[in-house]
Short mmCIF file of C-alpha atoms and ligand atoms in Angstrom, two decimals:
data_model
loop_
_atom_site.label_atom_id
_atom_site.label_comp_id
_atom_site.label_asym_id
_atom_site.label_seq_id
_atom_site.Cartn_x
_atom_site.Cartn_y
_atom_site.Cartn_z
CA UNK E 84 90.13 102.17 133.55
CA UNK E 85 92.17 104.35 131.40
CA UNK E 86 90.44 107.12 129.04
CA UNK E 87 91.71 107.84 125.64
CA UNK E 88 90.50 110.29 123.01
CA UNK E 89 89.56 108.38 119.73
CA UNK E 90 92.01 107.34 118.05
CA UNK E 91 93.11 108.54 114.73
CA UNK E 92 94.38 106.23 111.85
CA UNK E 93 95.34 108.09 108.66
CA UNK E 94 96.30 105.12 106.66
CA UNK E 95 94.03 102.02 106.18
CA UNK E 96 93.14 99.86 103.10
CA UNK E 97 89.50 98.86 102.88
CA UNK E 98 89.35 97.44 99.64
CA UNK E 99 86.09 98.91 98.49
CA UNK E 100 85.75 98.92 95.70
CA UNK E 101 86.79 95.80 93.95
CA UNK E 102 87.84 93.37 96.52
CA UNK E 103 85.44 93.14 99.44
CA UNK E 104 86.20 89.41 100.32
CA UNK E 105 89.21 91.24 101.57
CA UNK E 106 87.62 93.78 103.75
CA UNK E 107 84.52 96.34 103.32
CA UNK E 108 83.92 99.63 104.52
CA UNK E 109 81.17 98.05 107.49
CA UNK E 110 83.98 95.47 108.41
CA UNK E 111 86.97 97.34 108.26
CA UNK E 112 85.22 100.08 110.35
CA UNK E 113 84.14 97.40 112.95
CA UNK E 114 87.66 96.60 113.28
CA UNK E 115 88.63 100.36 113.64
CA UNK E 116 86.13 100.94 116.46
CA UNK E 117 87.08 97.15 117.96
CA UNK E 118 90.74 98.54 118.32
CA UNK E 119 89.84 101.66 119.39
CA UNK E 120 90.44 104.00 116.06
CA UNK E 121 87.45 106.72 116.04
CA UNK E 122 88.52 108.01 112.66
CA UNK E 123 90.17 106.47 109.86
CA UNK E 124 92.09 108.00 106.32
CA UNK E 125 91.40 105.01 103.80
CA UNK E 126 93.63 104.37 100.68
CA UNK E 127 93.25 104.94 97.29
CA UNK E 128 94.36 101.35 95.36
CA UNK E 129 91.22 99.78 95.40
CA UNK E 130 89.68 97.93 92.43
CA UNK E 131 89.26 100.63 90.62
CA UNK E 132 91.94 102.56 92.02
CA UNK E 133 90.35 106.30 93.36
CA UNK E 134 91.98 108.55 91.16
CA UNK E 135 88.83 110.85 90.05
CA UNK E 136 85.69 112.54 90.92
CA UNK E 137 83.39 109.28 89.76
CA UNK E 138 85.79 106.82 91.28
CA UNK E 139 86.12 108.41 94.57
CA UNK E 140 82.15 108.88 94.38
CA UNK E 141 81.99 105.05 94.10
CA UNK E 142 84.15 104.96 97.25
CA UNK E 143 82.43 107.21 99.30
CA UNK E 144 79.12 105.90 98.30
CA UNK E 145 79.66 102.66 99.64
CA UNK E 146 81.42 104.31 103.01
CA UNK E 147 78.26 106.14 103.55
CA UNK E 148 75.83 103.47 103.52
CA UNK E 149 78.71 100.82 105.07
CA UNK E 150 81.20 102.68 107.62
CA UNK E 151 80.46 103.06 111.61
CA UNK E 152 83.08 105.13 112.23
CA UNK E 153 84.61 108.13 111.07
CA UNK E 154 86.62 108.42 107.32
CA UNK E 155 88.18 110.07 105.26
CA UNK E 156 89.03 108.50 101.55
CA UNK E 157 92.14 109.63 99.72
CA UNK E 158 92.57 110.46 95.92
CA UNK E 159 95.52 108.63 93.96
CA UNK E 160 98.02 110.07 91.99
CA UNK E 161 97.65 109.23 88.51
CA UNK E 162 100.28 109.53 85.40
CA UNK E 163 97.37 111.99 83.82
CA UNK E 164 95.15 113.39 86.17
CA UNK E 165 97.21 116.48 87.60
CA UNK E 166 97.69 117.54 84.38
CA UNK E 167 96.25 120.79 83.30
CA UNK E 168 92.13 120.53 82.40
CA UNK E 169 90.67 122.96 79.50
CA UNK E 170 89.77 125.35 81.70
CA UNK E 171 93.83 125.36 83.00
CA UNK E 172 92.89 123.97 86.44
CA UNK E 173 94.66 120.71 87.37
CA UNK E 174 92.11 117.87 87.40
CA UNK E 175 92.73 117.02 91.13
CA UNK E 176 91.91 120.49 91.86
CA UNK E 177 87.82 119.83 91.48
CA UNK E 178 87.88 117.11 93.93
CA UNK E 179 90.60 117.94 96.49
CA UNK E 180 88.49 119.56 99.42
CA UNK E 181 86.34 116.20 99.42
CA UNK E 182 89.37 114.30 99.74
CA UNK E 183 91.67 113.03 103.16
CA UNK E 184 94.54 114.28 100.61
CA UNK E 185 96.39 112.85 97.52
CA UNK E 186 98.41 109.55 97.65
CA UNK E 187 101.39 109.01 95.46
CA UNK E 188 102.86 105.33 94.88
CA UNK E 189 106.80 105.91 94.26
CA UNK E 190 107.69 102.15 94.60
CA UNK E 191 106.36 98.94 93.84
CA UNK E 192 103.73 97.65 96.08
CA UNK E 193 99.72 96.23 96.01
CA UNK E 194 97.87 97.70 93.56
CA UNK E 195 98.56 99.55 90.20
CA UNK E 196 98.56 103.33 91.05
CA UNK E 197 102.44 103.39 90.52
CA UNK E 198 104.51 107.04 89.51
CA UNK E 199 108.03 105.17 87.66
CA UNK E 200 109.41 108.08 86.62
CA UNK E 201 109.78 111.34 88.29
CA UNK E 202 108.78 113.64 85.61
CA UNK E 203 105.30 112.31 86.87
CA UNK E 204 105.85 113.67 90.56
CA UNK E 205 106.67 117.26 89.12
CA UNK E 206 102.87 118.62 88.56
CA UNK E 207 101.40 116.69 91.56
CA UNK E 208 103.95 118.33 93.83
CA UNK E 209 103.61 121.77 92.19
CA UNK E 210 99.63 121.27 91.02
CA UNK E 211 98.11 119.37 94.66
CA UNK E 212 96.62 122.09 97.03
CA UNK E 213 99.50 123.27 99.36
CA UNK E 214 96.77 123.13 102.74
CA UNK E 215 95.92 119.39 101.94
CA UNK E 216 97.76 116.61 102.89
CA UNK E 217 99.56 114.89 100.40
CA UNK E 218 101.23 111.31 101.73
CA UNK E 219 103.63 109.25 99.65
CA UNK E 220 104.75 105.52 99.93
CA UNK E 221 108.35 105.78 99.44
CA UNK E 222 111.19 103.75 100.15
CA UNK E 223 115.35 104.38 100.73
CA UNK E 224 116.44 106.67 98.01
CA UNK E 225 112.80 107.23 96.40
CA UNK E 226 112.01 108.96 100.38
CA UNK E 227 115.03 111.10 100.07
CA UNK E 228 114.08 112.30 96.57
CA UNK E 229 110.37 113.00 97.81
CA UNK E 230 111.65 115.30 100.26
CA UNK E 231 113.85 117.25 97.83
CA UNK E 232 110.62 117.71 95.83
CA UNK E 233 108.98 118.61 98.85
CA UNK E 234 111.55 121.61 99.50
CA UNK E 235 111.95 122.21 95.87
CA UNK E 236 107.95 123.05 95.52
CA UNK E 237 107.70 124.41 99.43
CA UNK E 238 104.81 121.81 100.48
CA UNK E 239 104.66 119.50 103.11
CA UNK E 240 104.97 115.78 102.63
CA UNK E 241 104.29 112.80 104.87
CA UNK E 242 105.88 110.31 104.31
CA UNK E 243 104.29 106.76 104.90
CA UNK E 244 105.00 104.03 106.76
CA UNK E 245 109.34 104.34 107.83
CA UNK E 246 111.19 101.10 108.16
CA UNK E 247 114.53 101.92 107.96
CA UNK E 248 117.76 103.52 110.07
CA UNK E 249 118.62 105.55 106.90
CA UNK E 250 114.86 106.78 106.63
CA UNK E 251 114.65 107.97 110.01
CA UNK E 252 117.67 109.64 110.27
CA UNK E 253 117.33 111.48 106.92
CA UNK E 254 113.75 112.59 108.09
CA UNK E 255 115.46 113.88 111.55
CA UNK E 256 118.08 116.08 109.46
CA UNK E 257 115.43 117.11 106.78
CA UNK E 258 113.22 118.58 109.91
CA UNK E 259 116.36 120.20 111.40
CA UNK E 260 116.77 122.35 108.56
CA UNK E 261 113.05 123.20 108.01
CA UNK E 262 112.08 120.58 105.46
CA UNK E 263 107.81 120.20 105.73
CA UNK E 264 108.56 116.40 106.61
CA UNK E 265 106.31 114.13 108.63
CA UNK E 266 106.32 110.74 108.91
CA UNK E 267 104.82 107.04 110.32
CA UNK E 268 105.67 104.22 111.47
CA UNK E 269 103.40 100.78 111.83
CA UNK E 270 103.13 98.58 114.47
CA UNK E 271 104.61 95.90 112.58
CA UNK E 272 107.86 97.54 111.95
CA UNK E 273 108.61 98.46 115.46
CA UNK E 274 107.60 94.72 116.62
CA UNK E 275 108.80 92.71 113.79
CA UNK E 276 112.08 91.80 111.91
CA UNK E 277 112.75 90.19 108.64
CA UNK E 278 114.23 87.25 111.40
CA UNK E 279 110.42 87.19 112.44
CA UNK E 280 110.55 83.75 113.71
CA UNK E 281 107.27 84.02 115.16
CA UNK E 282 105.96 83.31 111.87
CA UNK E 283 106.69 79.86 111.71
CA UNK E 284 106.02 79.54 115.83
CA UNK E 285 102.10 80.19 115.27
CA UNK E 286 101.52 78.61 112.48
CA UNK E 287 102.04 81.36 109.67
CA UNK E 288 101.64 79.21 107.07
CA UNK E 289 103.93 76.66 104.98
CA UNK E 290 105.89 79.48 102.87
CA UNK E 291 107.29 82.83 103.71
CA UNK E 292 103.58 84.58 102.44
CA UNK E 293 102.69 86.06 105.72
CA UNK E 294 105.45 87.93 106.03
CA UNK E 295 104.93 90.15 102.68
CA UNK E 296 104.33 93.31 103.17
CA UNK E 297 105.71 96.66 101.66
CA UNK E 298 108.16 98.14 103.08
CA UNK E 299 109.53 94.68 104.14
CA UNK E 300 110.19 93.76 107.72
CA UNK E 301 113.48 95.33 108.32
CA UNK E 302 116.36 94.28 111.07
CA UNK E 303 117.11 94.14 114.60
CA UNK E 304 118.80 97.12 113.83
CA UNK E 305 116.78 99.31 111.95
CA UNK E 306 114.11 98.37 114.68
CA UNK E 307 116.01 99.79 117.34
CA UNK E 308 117.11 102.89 115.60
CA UNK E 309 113.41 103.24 115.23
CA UNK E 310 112.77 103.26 118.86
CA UNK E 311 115.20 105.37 119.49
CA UNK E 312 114.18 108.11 117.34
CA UNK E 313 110.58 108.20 118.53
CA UNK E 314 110.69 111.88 118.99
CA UNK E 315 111.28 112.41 114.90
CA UNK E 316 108.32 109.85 114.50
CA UNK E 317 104.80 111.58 114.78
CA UNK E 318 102.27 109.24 113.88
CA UNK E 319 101.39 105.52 114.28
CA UNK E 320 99.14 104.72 111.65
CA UNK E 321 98.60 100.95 111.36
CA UNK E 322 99.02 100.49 107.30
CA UNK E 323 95.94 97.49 107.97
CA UNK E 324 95.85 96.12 104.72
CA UNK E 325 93.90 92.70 104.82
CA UNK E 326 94.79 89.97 102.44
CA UNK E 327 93.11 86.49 102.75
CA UNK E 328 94.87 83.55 104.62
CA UNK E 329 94.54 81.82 101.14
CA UNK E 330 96.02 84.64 99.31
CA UNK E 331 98.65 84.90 101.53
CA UNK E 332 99.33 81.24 101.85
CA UNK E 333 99.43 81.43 97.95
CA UNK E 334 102.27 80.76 95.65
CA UNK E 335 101.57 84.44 94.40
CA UNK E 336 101.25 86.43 98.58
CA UNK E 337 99.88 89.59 98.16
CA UNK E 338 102.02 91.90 100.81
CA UNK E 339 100.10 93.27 103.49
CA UNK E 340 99.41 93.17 107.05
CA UNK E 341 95.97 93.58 109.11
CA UNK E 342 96.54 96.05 111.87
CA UNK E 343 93.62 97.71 113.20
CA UNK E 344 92.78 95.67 116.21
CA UNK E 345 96.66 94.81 117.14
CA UNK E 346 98.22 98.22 117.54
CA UNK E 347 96.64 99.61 120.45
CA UNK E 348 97.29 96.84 123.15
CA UNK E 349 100.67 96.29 121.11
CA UNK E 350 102.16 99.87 121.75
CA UNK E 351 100.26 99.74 125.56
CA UNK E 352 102.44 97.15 126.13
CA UNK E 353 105.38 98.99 124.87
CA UNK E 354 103.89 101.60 127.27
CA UNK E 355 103.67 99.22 130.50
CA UNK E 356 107.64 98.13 129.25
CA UNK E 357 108.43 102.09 129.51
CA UNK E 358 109.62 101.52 125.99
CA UNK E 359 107.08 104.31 125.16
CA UNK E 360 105.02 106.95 127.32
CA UNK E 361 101.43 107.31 127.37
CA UNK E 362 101.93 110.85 126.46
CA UNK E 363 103.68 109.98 123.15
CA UNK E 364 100.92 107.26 122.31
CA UNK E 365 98.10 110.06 122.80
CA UNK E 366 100.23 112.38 120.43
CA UNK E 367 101.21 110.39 117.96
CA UNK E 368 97.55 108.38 117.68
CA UNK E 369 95.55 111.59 118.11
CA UNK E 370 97.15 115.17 118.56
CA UNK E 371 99.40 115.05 115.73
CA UNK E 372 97.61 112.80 113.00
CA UNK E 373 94.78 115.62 113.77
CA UNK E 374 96.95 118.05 113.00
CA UNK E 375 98.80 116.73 110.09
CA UNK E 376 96.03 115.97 108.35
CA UNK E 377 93.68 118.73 109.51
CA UNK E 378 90.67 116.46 110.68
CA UNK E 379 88.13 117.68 113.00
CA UNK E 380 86.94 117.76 116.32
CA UNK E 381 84.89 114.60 117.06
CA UNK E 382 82.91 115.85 120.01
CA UNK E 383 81.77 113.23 123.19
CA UNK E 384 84.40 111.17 121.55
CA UNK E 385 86.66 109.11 123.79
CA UNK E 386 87.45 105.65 124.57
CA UNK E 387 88.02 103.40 127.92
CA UNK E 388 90.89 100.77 128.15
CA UNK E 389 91.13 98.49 130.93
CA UNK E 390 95.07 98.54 131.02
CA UNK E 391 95.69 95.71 133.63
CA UNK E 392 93.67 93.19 131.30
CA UNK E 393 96.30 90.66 129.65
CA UNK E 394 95.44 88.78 127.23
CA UNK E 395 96.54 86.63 123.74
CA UNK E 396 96.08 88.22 120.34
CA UNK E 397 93.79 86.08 118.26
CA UNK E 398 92.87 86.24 114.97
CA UNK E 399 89.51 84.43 115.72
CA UNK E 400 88.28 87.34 117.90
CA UNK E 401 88.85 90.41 115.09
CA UNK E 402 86.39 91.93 113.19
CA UNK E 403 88.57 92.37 109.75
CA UNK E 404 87.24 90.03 107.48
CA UNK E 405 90.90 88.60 106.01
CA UNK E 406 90.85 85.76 108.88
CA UNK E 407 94.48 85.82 110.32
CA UNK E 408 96.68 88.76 112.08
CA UNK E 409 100.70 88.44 112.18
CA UNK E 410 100.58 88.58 116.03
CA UNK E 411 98.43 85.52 116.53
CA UNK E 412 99.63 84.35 120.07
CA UNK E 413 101.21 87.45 121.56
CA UNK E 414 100.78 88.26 125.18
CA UNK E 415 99.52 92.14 125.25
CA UNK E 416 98.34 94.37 127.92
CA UNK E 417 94.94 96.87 127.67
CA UNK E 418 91.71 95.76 126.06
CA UNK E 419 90.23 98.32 124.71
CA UNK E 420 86.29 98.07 126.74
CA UNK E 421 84.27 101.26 125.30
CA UNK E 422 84.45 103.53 122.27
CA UNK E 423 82.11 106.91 122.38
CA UNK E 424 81.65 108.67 119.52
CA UNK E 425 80.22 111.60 118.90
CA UNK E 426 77.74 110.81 122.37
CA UNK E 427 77.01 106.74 121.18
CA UNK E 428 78.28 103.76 122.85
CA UNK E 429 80.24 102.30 119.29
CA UNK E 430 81.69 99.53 120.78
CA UNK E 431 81.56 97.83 124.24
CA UNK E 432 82.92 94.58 125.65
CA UNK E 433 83.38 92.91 122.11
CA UNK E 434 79.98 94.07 120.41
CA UNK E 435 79.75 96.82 117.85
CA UNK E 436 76.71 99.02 118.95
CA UNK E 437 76.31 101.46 116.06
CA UNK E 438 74.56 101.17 112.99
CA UNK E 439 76.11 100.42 109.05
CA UNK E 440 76.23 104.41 108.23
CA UNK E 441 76.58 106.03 111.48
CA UNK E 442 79.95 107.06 110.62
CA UNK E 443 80.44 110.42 108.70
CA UNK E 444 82.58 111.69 105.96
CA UNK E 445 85.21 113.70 107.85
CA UNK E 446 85.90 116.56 104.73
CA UNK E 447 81.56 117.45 104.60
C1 NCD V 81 99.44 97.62 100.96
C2 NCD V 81 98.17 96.97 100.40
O1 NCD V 81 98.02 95.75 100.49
O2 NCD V 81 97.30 97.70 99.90
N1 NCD V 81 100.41 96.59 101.19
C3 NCD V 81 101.47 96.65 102.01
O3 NCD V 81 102.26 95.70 101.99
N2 NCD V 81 101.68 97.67 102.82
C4 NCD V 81 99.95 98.69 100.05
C5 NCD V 81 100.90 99.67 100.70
O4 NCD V 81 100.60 100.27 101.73
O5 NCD V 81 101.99 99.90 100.16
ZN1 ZN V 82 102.52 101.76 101.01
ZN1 ZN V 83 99.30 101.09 102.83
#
């Protein structure tokens, strides 16, 4: 039996409020603790999006009554709300320190917290508290101009979810001259390709729906310059962001993958292939995201992993409430057996042991 410390997500979608068919904060923290995630940053382009202090109340209302695990809930970026309030404080500025940090949408993806035009990045790169996080979703050329605002305004940035060769490379020679720059990378982007035959080999569906996602599945390429660059990667956050089978199926697919319960025995597989080190797994699932982010100790935390136990990935045995996973099929190694936090049994053997609620607001 292997032991882990809890792992550390810092980008989820939970889709409360607004579209709880989807996922909820009590199922979408079952799934965390299911794959081993003992903490979790949740998005901000929910129904409505969370973009001030009464919307991100109405988020972490329903988190405290719902979640079994640990969160944090991020704020949006907004075309208005970093502008300058009557008493000449930004707007953000009231609500930052109850927030995982601020989110800014530079390209098109789910939801509609979307920045077009970069005289909106301006004051939320110059106005956002420079000791909290702030993450964008950026893609290609929109990345490379984040990180010149990033240097321009002397901030950090993290930048979400990297697909590409171009991306990785220009985060590598931003960090080599002393750019704030850190970055992700999903699961599904270091298994995956745009090729992803595997699709159609499980059953994905009659159109191309299940593959959606933002950024799109990238090639063989890409993927390998990916793998080789692990060392400029420091997180693996799993981007879980649960669409129906219906919706997905639809002639109108949302884009989104779940990935909560997938990524851990995916990347221990990767680590039984040597393609990764256990080392690197525990850094960039736990040291790093803590660090990043500045998230706190969760003490008596830890989780156990039986990492001889192989096994098929199946959709019918998850927790997320959207009914299907893109890996349906695959052979992993490591089961993820117990999850401890903070002294309770969460999880053991396939049952969720802790209460609706027992999970706590990591910024109180
Ligand atoms: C995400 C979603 O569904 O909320 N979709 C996705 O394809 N990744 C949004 C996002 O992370 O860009
Ligand atoms: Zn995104
Ligand atoms: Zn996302």
């Amino acid at each position: 039996m292997l032991k882990l410390p809890g792992l550390i997500d810092p980008h989820v979608h939970f889709r409360e409020p607004g579209a709880t068919h989807k996922e909820d904060w009590n199922t979408g923290t079952s799934a965390a603790l299911a794959g081993g995630f003992t903490m979790v940053l949740a998005m901000p382009n929910t129904t409505p999006p969370i973009f001030d202090a009464e919307t991100l109340n109405l988020a972490l209302t329903a988190a405290k009554q719902k979640a079994r695990c640990d969160y944090g809930q991020y704020v949006g970026a907004g075309p208005d709300n970093a502008v300058v309030g009557t008493d000449g404080r930004p707007l953000l500025h009231e609500i930052a320190h109850r927030t995982a940090g601020l989110k800014m949408y530079l390209d098109m993806t789910y939801g509609e917290l979307r920045l077009d035009d970069m005289t909106l990045w301006a004051p939320h790169f110059q106005n956002w508290p420079k000791e909290m996080p702030l993450v964008v979703h950026s893609e290609s050329r929109s990345m490379a101009a984040a990180i010149l605002f990033a240097a321009i305004y002397d901030r950090s940035v993290h930048i979400a979810h990297i697909s590409l060769k171009e991306e990785v490379l220009l985060i590598k020679a931003a960090k080599e001259k002393g750019i704030k720059v850190t970055c992700e990378v999903c699961p599904h982007h270091l298994f995956l390709t745009s090729a992803a035959p595997i699709f159609e080999e499980n059953g994905g569906g009659l159109g191309r729906g299940r593959m959606e996602v933002r950024p799109r599945l990238a090639t063989q390429k890409d993927l390998d310059t990916l793998w080789k660059n692990l060392d400029v990667i420091d997180c693996f956050a799993t981007d879980h962001a649960p669409h129906t089978i219906e919706e997905k199926d639809s002639d109108n697919p949302p884009p989104g993958f779940p990935g909560l319960e997938s990524a851990l025995p995916l990347l221990l597989t990767a680590v039984d292939l040597r393609r990764l080190t256990l080392d690197d797994l525990i850094h960039k699932m736990h040291i790093n995201p803590k660090k990043i982010f500045h998230l706190p100790d969760q003490p008596e935390t830890w989780i156990e992993v039986d990492e001889d136990a192989t096994y098929e990935i199946k959709a019918s045995e998850q927790f997320t409430r959207c009914g299907w996973t893109p890996f349906e099929g695959w052979k992993v190694k490591g089961k993820v057996r117990k999850v401890v936090l903070r002294g309770e049994t969460a999880f053991e053997d396939g049952k969720i042991l802790v209460e609706a609620g027992y999970g706590k607001n990591i910024r109180k």
